[in-house]
Amino acid sequence: MTSTGIRLHAPAPGWALDADVVVVGSGVAGLTAALRCEAAGLRTVVVTKARLDDGSTRWAQGGIAAALGEGDTPEQHLDDTLVAGAGLCDREAVRLLVTEGPDAVRRLIATGAHFDESTEGGLALTREGGHHRRRIAHAGGDATGAEISRALVEAVRARGVRTVENALVLDLLTDAEGRTAGVTLHVMGEGQHDGVGAVHAPAVVLATGGMGQVFSATTNPAVSTGDGVALALRAGAEVSDLEFVQFHPTVLFLGPDAEGQQPLVSEAVRGEGAHLVDTDGARFMVGQHELAELAPRDIVAKGITRRMQEQGAEHMYLDARHFGAEMWENRFPTILAACRAHGIDPVTAPIPVAPAAHYASGGVRTDASGRTTVPGLYACGEVACTGVHGANRLASNSLLEGLVYAERIAAHIAAARAEGTLRPRVPAPLPRRDDPVHPLLPPESRTAIQRIMTQGAGVLRSADSLSRAARRLDDLHTEARDALHENGKTSEPGVDTWEATNLLCVARVLVAAAARREETRGCHWREDRADRDDTAWRRHIVVRLNPDRTLAVHTTDTPEFPPTIPTPQPTRRPQEQ
C-alpha cells in the first residue's frame, strides 16, 4: 500500500523526538500498548489529544466483559459476541478476544485497577445486553472506565513513559520505502513543546478512539473527531465497516436540540432489572426478543425508535424506581448524579432516554497483530476494525478488545525488534512538501457536518437520505477545494479547522459505505432495505482514499478479511517453472 501523498495543511515541524514506538491515544488501548512496549525495552512515547485521562475510556460506565464467573466459559462469550455481530464477526478474532481476555483482565488488576467485589470476596459480575451470563466486571458501581484510566495513568507515570499531552496528531510520516517513520503533531499550548513538531519512530500505534462527534448528539467526548481514521486514510490505509455505528439505546434525553456529548445511562441499569416503557407506561421490548430489554443494542435502539415513531414521541423512558434510593446511590452513583444534575430523580421518576451515537464498530482494518495495510502502522481500540465486533458490538467488549489487542501489538513490535524486522534506527522521513495538498474547512463546518450526518445517516437511513447527505458533504468538500485551487486560500491551520477537516473525511467514508450496503444488518438500519441479505451482503465494505481525494470503495468476496500484509510468495527454481 502506498501513501496518498495527502496531508493536512500545517506549518513545518519545529521540533522532533526520536523513539522506537509512538502511541497515539491514552485510553485503555493506548496506555496498555505503551506499558507493554516500555516493559519490552522499547523507547516509547505517548501522544494524547488532551490530558492522559481525558479519552473515551474514562466515560465507560458499564464494565469490561470476560468469562471470569463460575460456570461461564470463553466459548459462551464467543457465542454471544457472534450473535450480536450479526454474521460479520471474524470468528478467530473473537476467539482470541474471549480466550486471552480473562488473563488480560487479571493483568489489568495486577497493574492496579480495583474492581467491585461480591460479598463472598470474588469479582462482582453483572449482565448487559446480549450476554446470557453475568460476566461484566465493574468498578465504583458505574465508574469502571474512570478506575481503569486511573490505574493505567498512574502506572505510565510511575514507569516514566514519555508523554506529550494536549497534542493533536496530524499526519503519518513515511520513508522512501513507504514504511512508517513517525507522526507530525500540534501541541495545544500546555504540553511539553509548543506548536507543530514530530515524533520519529519506525512503529506507530493508533489508539485515538472513536468519531462520535461526527453526529450532533453522542456519548463521546469532544475530542472524538475521528482523527486516527482520517490520518490512516491519508496515509493510504484501508478502512472497513464504518457504516456500523452503534447508537446506544439509553442516553439521557436533554431535548430535541441538544448537541455534543450527552450523558449515558449504562446498559448495566437494565442488567440489574430496569424496564423500558413508553409514554403510556407499557413495556414494549417484551416479545420483541428473548432477552427483552437486554437484547443486543441494535435491537433495543430499533425498538425504542419504532415506538417513538408510533407514538409521535421524542423519547421513551427507563423505569428503575423499584431499585430504591440505596441501590441507586451505591450501584449507580455517577448516573444518579448526572440525572439529578438535569432535574431528573430516577429514584422517584422514570428517566427519559433516546438513542445517540456511541461506538464505531468499524475503523482502520487490522490483522490479529494489529497491523494495518501500511507497514509499521498499527491500530487498536475503537479506531481499529479487528473483526471482533462485526455489524454490532456486544456490550462491554470494547474495553476488553482494547486490552487484548494492545497487548498483541506490543508483543508483535517487540518480536519484530528481536528478529531484526523492526529497524533499530529511527527512519528518515521523506522531505516535506511545501504546498498544502489538503484544504482545511472553516470551524463552522463542524456543526454543518454533524447536522447532515444526524439527518441523513443516523439511526434510520435510506437511499434518499444517504444521497442527500453525500451531496451536502461533497458540497463542503468542493467549496474548500475550489477556494484552494482558484485563489490559493484555505482556512487557517488550527485545531478547529483540522478537526472539521477530519470529521468531513470520516463522514464521507461512512456515508459511502452505508449507501453501498443495501440491507439492514446489526446497527446499520436501512428503511428502504428492511431485510438482512446474507447471500449478497455477508461481506465487508472496504474504503481507501485516492490521491485525488476521491474514495475507492469495494466489497470483499467473502465474510473473511484478506490479509493486511500480503503473504510473500515462494521463489520458484527454474526447473519448477
PDB file of N, CA, C and O in Angstrom, residues 84-127:
ATOM      1  N   ALA A  84     -24.410 -11.112  18.446  1.00  0.00           N
ATOM      2  CA  ALA A  84     -24.541  -9.649  18.399  1.00  0.00           C
ATOM      3  C   ALA A  84     -23.968  -9.092  17.102  1.00  0.00           C
ATOM      4  O   ALA A  84     -24.502  -8.127  16.544  1.00  0.00           O
ATOM      5  N   GLY A  85     -22.900  -9.691  16.597  1.00  0.00           N
ATOM      6  CA  GLY A  85     -22.226  -9.201  15.398  1.00  0.00           C
ATOM      7  C   GLY A  85     -22.948  -9.456  14.103  1.00  0.00           C
ATOM      8  O   GLY A  85     -22.481  -9.032  13.031  1.00  0.00           O
ATOM      9  N   ALA A  86     -24.084 -10.153  14.141  1.00  0.00           N
ATOM     10  CA  ALA A  86     -25.000 -10.312  13.005  1.00  0.00           C
ATOM     11  C   ALA A  86     -24.315 -10.861  11.756  1.00  0.00           C
ATOM     12  O   ALA A  86     -24.553 -10.391  10.646  1.00  0.00           O
ATOM     13  N   GLY A  87     -23.463 -11.873  11.949  1.00  0.00           N
ATOM     14  CA  GLY A  87     -22.900 -12.580  10.806  1.00  0.00           C
ATOM     15  C   GLY A  87     -21.639 -11.989  10.212  1.00  0.00           C
ATOM     16  O   GLY A  87     -21.111 -12.522   9.231  1.00  0.00           O
ATOM     17  N   LEU A  88     -21.114 -10.908  10.783  1.00  0.00           N
ATOM     18  CA  LEU A  88     -19.926 -10.284  10.201  1.00  0.00           C
ATOM     19  C   LEU A  88     -18.706 -10.302  11.114  1.00  0.00           C
ATOM     20  O   LEU A  88     -17.680  -9.725  10.766  1.00  0.00           O
ATOM     21  N   CYS A  89     -18.806 -10.938  12.277  1.00  0.00           N
ATOM     22  CA  CYS A  89     -17.613 -11.061  13.125  1.00  0.00           C
ATOM     23  C   CYS A  89     -16.603 -12.003  12.477  1.00  0.00           C
ATOM     24  O   CYS A  89     -16.978 -12.974  11.802  1.00  0.00           O
ATOM     25  N   ASP A  90     -15.338 -11.737  12.684  1.00  0.00           N
ATOM     26  CA  ASP A  90     -14.280 -12.675  12.337  1.00  0.00           C
ATOM     27  C   ASP A  90     -14.153 -13.656  13.506  1.00  0.00           C
ATOM     28  O   ASP A  90     -13.746 -13.277  14.600  1.00  0.00           O
ATOM     29  N   ARG A  91     -14.538 -14.912  13.284  1.00  0.00           N
ATOM     30  CA  ARG A  91     -14.595 -15.879  14.376  1.00  0.00           C
ATOM     31  C   ARG A  91     -13.261 -16.018  15.100  1.00  0.00           C
ATOM     32  O   ARG A  91     -13.222 -16.103  16.336  1.00  0.00           O
ATOM     33  N   GLU A  92     -12.164 -16.049  14.357  1.00  0.00           N
ATOM     34  CA  GLU A  92     -10.867 -16.223  15.001  1.00  0.00           C
ATOM     35  C   GLU A  92     -10.466 -14.995  15.802  1.00  0.00           C
ATOM     36  O   GLU A  92      -9.833 -15.111  16.849  1.00  0.00           O
ATOM     37  N   ALA A  93     -10.834 -13.808  15.308  1.00  0.00           N
ATOM     38  CA  ALA A  93     -10.562 -12.589  16.076  1.00  0.00           C
ATOM     39  C   ALA A  93     -11.337 -12.612  17.390  1.00  0.00           C
ATOM     40  O   ALA A  93     -10.811 -12.231  18.446  1.00  0.00           O
ATOM     41  N   VAL A  94     -12.583 -13.068  17.330  1.00  0.00           N
ATOM     42  CA  VAL A  94     -13.388 -13.172  18.547  1.00  0.00           C
ATOM     43  C   VAL A  94     -12.801 -14.229  19.478  1.00  0.00           C
ATOM     44  O   VAL A  94     -12.737 -14.045  20.700  1.00  0.00           O
ATOM     45  N   ARG A  95     -12.357 -15.351  18.901  1.00  0.00           N
ATOM     46  CA  ARG A  95     -11.781 -16.408  19.741  1.00  0.00           C
ATOM     47  C   ARG A  95     -10.552 -15.904  20.492  1.00  0.00           C
ATOM     48  O   ARG A  95     -10.355 -16.202  21.678  1.00  0.00           O
ATOM     49  N   LEU A  96      -9.710 -15.119  19.818  1.00  0.00           N
ATOM     50  CA  LEU A  96      -8.562 -14.523  20.502  1.00  0.00           C
ATOM     51  C   LEU A  96      -9.032 -13.631  21.649  1.00  0.00           C
ATOM     52  O   LEU A  96      -8.464 -13.656  22.752  1.00  0.00           O
ATOM     53  N   LEU A  97     -10.067 -12.845  21.394  1.00  0.00           N
ATOM     54  CA  LEU A  97     -10.577 -11.926  22.404  1.00  0.00           C
ATOM     55  C   LEU A  97     -11.043 -12.667  23.650  1.00  0.00           C
ATOM     56  O   LEU A  97     -10.656 -12.324  24.777  1.00  0.00           O
ATOM     57  N   VAL A  98     -11.873 -13.675  23.455  1.00  0.00           N
ATOM     58  CA  VAL A  98     -12.511 -14.317  24.607  1.00  0.00           C
ATOM     59  C   VAL A  98     -11.569 -15.273  25.331  1.00  0.00           C
ATOM     60  O   VAL A  98     -11.735 -15.508  26.544  1.00  0.00           O
ATOM     61  N   THR A  99     -10.586 -15.845  24.640  1.00  0.00           N
ATOM     62  CA  THR A  99      -9.657 -16.766  25.307  1.00  0.00           C
ATOM     63  C   THR A  99      -8.531 -16.020  26.008  1.00  0.00           C
ATOM     64  O   THR A  99      -8.087 -16.428  27.095  1.00  0.00           O
ATOM     65  N   GLU A 100      -8.057 -14.930  25.409  1.00  0.00           N
ATOM     66  CA  GLU A 100      -6.992 -14.154  26.038  1.00  0.00           C
ATOM     67  C   GLU A 100      -7.537 -13.107  27.010  1.00  0.00           C
ATOM     68  O   GLU A 100      -6.799 -12.566  27.829  1.00  0.00           O
ATOM     69  N   GLY A 101      -8.837 -12.842  26.919  1.00  0.00           N
ATOM     70  CA  GLY A 101      -9.448 -11.798  27.725  1.00  0.00           C
ATOM     71  C   GLY A 101      -9.346 -11.974  29.229  1.00  0.00           C
ATOM     72  O   GLY A 101      -8.962 -11.037  29.940  1.00  0.00           O
ATOM     73  N   PRO A 102      -9.690 -13.145  29.779  1.00  0.00           N
ATOM     74  CA  PRO A 102      -9.639 -13.279  31.238  1.00  0.00           C
ATOM     75  C   PRO A 102      -8.264 -12.982  31.829  1.00  0.00           C
ATOM     76  O   PRO A 102      -8.161 -12.262  32.837  1.00  0.00           O
ATOM     77  N   ASP A 103      -7.211 -13.484  31.219  1.00  0.00           N
ATOM     78  CA  ASP A 103      -5.879 -13.202  31.744  1.00  0.00           C
ATOM     79  C   ASP A 103      -5.502 -11.733  31.556  1.00  0.00           C
ATOM     80  O   ASP A 103      -4.783 -11.154  32.379  1.00  0.00           O
ATOM     81  N   ALA A 104      -5.972 -11.131  30.466  1.00  0.00           N
ATOM     82  CA  ALA A 104      -5.700  -9.707  30.259  1.00  0.00           C
ATOM     83  C   ALA A 104      -6.338  -8.876  31.364  1.00  0.00           C
ATOM     84  O   ALA A 104      -5.748  -7.903  31.855  1.00  0.00           O
ATOM     85  N   VAL A 105      -7.556  -9.253  31.779  1.00  0.00           N
ATOM     86  CA  VAL A 105      -8.207  -8.545  32.886  1.00  0.00           C
ATOM     87  C   VAL A 105      -7.429  -8.748  34.181  1.00  0.00           C
ATOM     88  O   VAL A 105      -7.245  -7.811  34.968  1.00  0.00           O
ATOM     89  N   ARG A 106      -6.944  -9.952  34.385  1.00  0.00           N
ATOM     90  CA  ARG A 106      -6.161 -10.208  35.601  1.00  0.00           C
ATOM     91  C   ARG A 106      -4.879  -9.374  35.596  1.00  0.00           C
ATOM     92  O   ARG A 106      -4.444  -8.876  36.651  1.00  0.00           O
ATOM     93  N   ARG A 107      -4.254  -9.208  34.426  1.00  0.00           N
ATOM     94  CA  ARG A 107      -3.049  -8.356  34.353  1.00  0.00           C
ATOM     95  C   ARG A 107      -3.414  -6.889  34.605  1.00  0.00           C
ATOM     96  O   ARG A 107      -2.630  -6.147  35.204  1.00  0.00           O
ATOM     97  N   LEU A 108      -4.594  -6.488  34.164  1.00  0.00           N
ATOM     98  CA  LEU A 108      -5.048  -5.122  34.451  1.00  0.00           C
ATOM     99  C   LEU A 108      -5.221  -4.921  35.953  1.00  0.00           C
ATOM    100  O   LEU A 108      -4.838  -3.878  36.505  1.00  0.00           O
ATOM    101  N   ILE A 109      -5.770  -5.923  36.619  1.00  0.00           N
ATOM    102  CA  ILE A 109      -5.912  -5.854  38.074  1.00  0.00           C
ATOM    103  C   ILE A 109      -4.536  -5.789  38.734  1.00  0.00           C
ATOM    104  O   ILE A 109      -4.310  -5.006  39.669  1.00  0.00           O
ATOM    105  N   ALA A 110      -3.580  -6.566  38.221  1.00  0.00           N
ATOM    106  CA  ALA A 110      -2.219  -6.542  38.768  1.00  0.00           C
ATOM    107  C   ALA A 110      -1.555  -5.188  38.543  1.00  0.00           C
ATOM    108  O   ALA A 110      -0.687  -4.773  39.322  1.00  0.00           O
ATOM    109  N   THR A 111      -1.976  -4.492  37.487  1.00  0.00           N
ATOM    110  CA  THR A 111      -1.437  -3.157  37.223  1.00  0.00           C
ATOM    111  C   THR A 111      -1.940  -2.147  38.234  1.00  0.00           C
ATOM    112  O   THR A 111      -1.330  -1.093  38.432  1.00  0.00           O
ATOM    113  N   GLY A 112      -3.069  -2.455  38.891  1.00  0.00           N
ATOM    114  CA  GLY A 112      -3.563  -1.555  39.931  1.00  0.00           C
ATOM    115  C   GLY A 112      -5.027  -1.203  39.850  1.00  0.00           C
ATOM    116  O   GLY A 112      -5.517  -0.422  40.669  1.00  0.00           O
ATOM    117  N   ALA A 113      -5.767  -1.762  38.886  1.00  0.00           N
ATOM    118  CA  ALA A 113      -7.201  -1.467  38.775  1.00  0.00           C
ATOM    119  C   ALA A 113      -7.979  -2.245  39.823  1.00  0.00           C
ATOM    120  O   ALA A 113      -7.773  -3.449  39.999  1.00  0.00           O
ATOM    121  N   HIS A 114      -8.871  -1.563  40.518  1.00  0.00           N
ATOM    122  CA  HIS A 114      -9.659  -2.190  41.581  1.00  0.00           C
ATOM    123  C   HIS A 114     -11.112  -2.329  41.123  1.00  0.00           C
ATOM    124  O   HIS A 114     -11.798  -1.328  40.906  1.00  0.00           O
ATOM    125  N   PHE A 115     -11.578  -3.561  40.994  1.00  0.00           N
ATOM    126  CA  PHE A 115     -12.952  -3.817  40.593  1.00  0.00           C
ATOM    127  C   PHE A 115     -13.808  -4.136  41.803  1.00  0.00           C
ATOM    128  O   PHE A 115     -13.306  -4.609  42.834  1.00  0.00           O
ATOM    129  N   ASP A 116     -15.106  -3.883  41.675  1.00  0.00           N
ATOM    130  CA  ASP A 116     -16.036  -4.164  42.768  1.00  0.00           C
ATOM    131  C   ASP A 116     -16.062  -5.656  43.056  1.00  0.00           C
ATOM    132  O   ASP A 116     -15.993  -6.487  42.139  1.00  0.00           O
ATOM    133  N   GLU A 117     -16.185  -5.995  44.336  1.00  0.00           N
ATOM    134  CA  GLU A 117     -16.200  -7.389  44.755  1.00  0.00           C
ATOM    135  C   GLU A 117     -17.552  -7.759  45.360  1.00  0.00           C
ATOM    136  O   GLU A 117     -18.272  -6.905  45.884  1.00  0.00           O
ATOM    137  N   SER A 118     -17.874  -9.022  45.263  1.00  0.00           N
ATOM    138  CA  SER A 118     -19.107  -9.525  45.862  1.00  0.00           C
ATOM    139  C   SER A 118     -18.899  -9.733  47.355  1.00  0.00           C
ATOM    140  O   SER A 118     -17.785  -9.610  47.870  1.00  0.00           O
ATOM    141  N   THR A 119     -19.964 -10.065  48.052  1.00  0.00           N
ATOM    142  CA  THR A 119     -19.860 -10.300  49.495  1.00  0.00           C
ATOM    143  C   THR A 119     -18.994 -11.514  49.801  1.00  0.00           C
ATOM    144  O   THR A 119     -18.450 -11.630  50.894  1.00  0.00           O
ATOM    145  N   GLU A 120     -18.859 -12.418  48.814  1.00  0.00           N
ATOM    146  CA  GLU A 120     -18.007 -13.610  49.014  1.00  0.00           C
ATOM    147  C   GLU A 120     -16.536 -13.316  48.751  1.00  0.00           C
ATOM    148  O   GLU A 120     -15.682 -14.170  48.984  1.00  0.00           O
ATOM    149  N   GLY A 121     -16.232 -12.138  48.229  1.00  0.00           N
ATOM    150  CA  GLY A 121     -14.836 -11.765  48.025  1.00  0.00           C
ATOM    151  C   GLY A 121     -14.351 -11.838  46.590  1.00  0.00           C
ATOM    152  O   GLY A 121     -13.276 -11.334  46.276  1.00  0.00           O
ATOM    153  N   GLY A 122     -15.104 -12.471  45.680  1.00  0.00           N
ATOM    154  CA  GLY A 122     -14.710 -12.502  44.277  1.00  0.00           C
ATOM    155  C   GLY A 122     -15.216 -11.276  43.542  1.00  0.00           C
ATOM    156  O   GLY A 122     -15.813 -10.365  44.134  1.00  0.00           O
ATOM    157  N   LEU A 123     -14.969 -11.232  42.229  1.00  0.00           N
ATOM    158  CA  LEU A 123     -15.452 -10.112  41.439  1.00  0.00           C
ATOM    159  C   LEU A 123     -16.981 -10.091  41.417  1.00  0.00           C
ATOM    160  O   LEU A 123     -17.628 -11.128  41.270  1.00  0.00           O
ATOM    161  N   ALA A 124     -17.551  -8.901  41.569  1.00  0.00           N
ATOM    162  CA  ALA A 124     -18.999  -8.731  41.422  1.00  0.00           C
ATOM    163  C   ALA A 124     -19.286  -8.586  39.936  1.00  0.00           C
ATOM    164  O   ALA A 124     -18.852  -7.626  39.300  1.00  0.00           O
ATOM    165  N   LEU A 125     -19.998  -9.542  39.372  1.00  0.00           N
ATOM    166  CA  LEU A 125     -20.256  -9.548  37.940  1.00  0.00           C
ATOM    167  C   LEU A 125     -21.725  -9.271  37.670  1.00  0.00           C
ATOM    168  O   LEU A 125     -22.601  -9.746  38.397  1.00  0.00           O
ATOM    169  N   THR A 126     -21.988  -8.505  36.598  1.00  0.00           N
ATOM    170  CA  THR A 126     -23.365  -8.194  36.230  1.00  0.00           C
ATOM    171  C   THR A 126     -23.597  -8.585  34.777  1.00  0.00           C
ATOM    172  O   THR A 126     -22.686  -9.051  34.087  1.00  0.00           O
ATOM    173  N   ARG A 127     -24.836  -8.387  34.305  1.00  0.00           N
ATOM    174  CA  ARG A 127     -25.191  -8.687  32.920  1.00  0.00           C
ATOM    175  C   ARG A 127     -25.481  -7.395  32.175  1.00  0.00           C
ATOM    176  O   ARG A 127     -25.888  -6.399  32.767  1.00  0.00           O
TER     177      ARG A 127
END
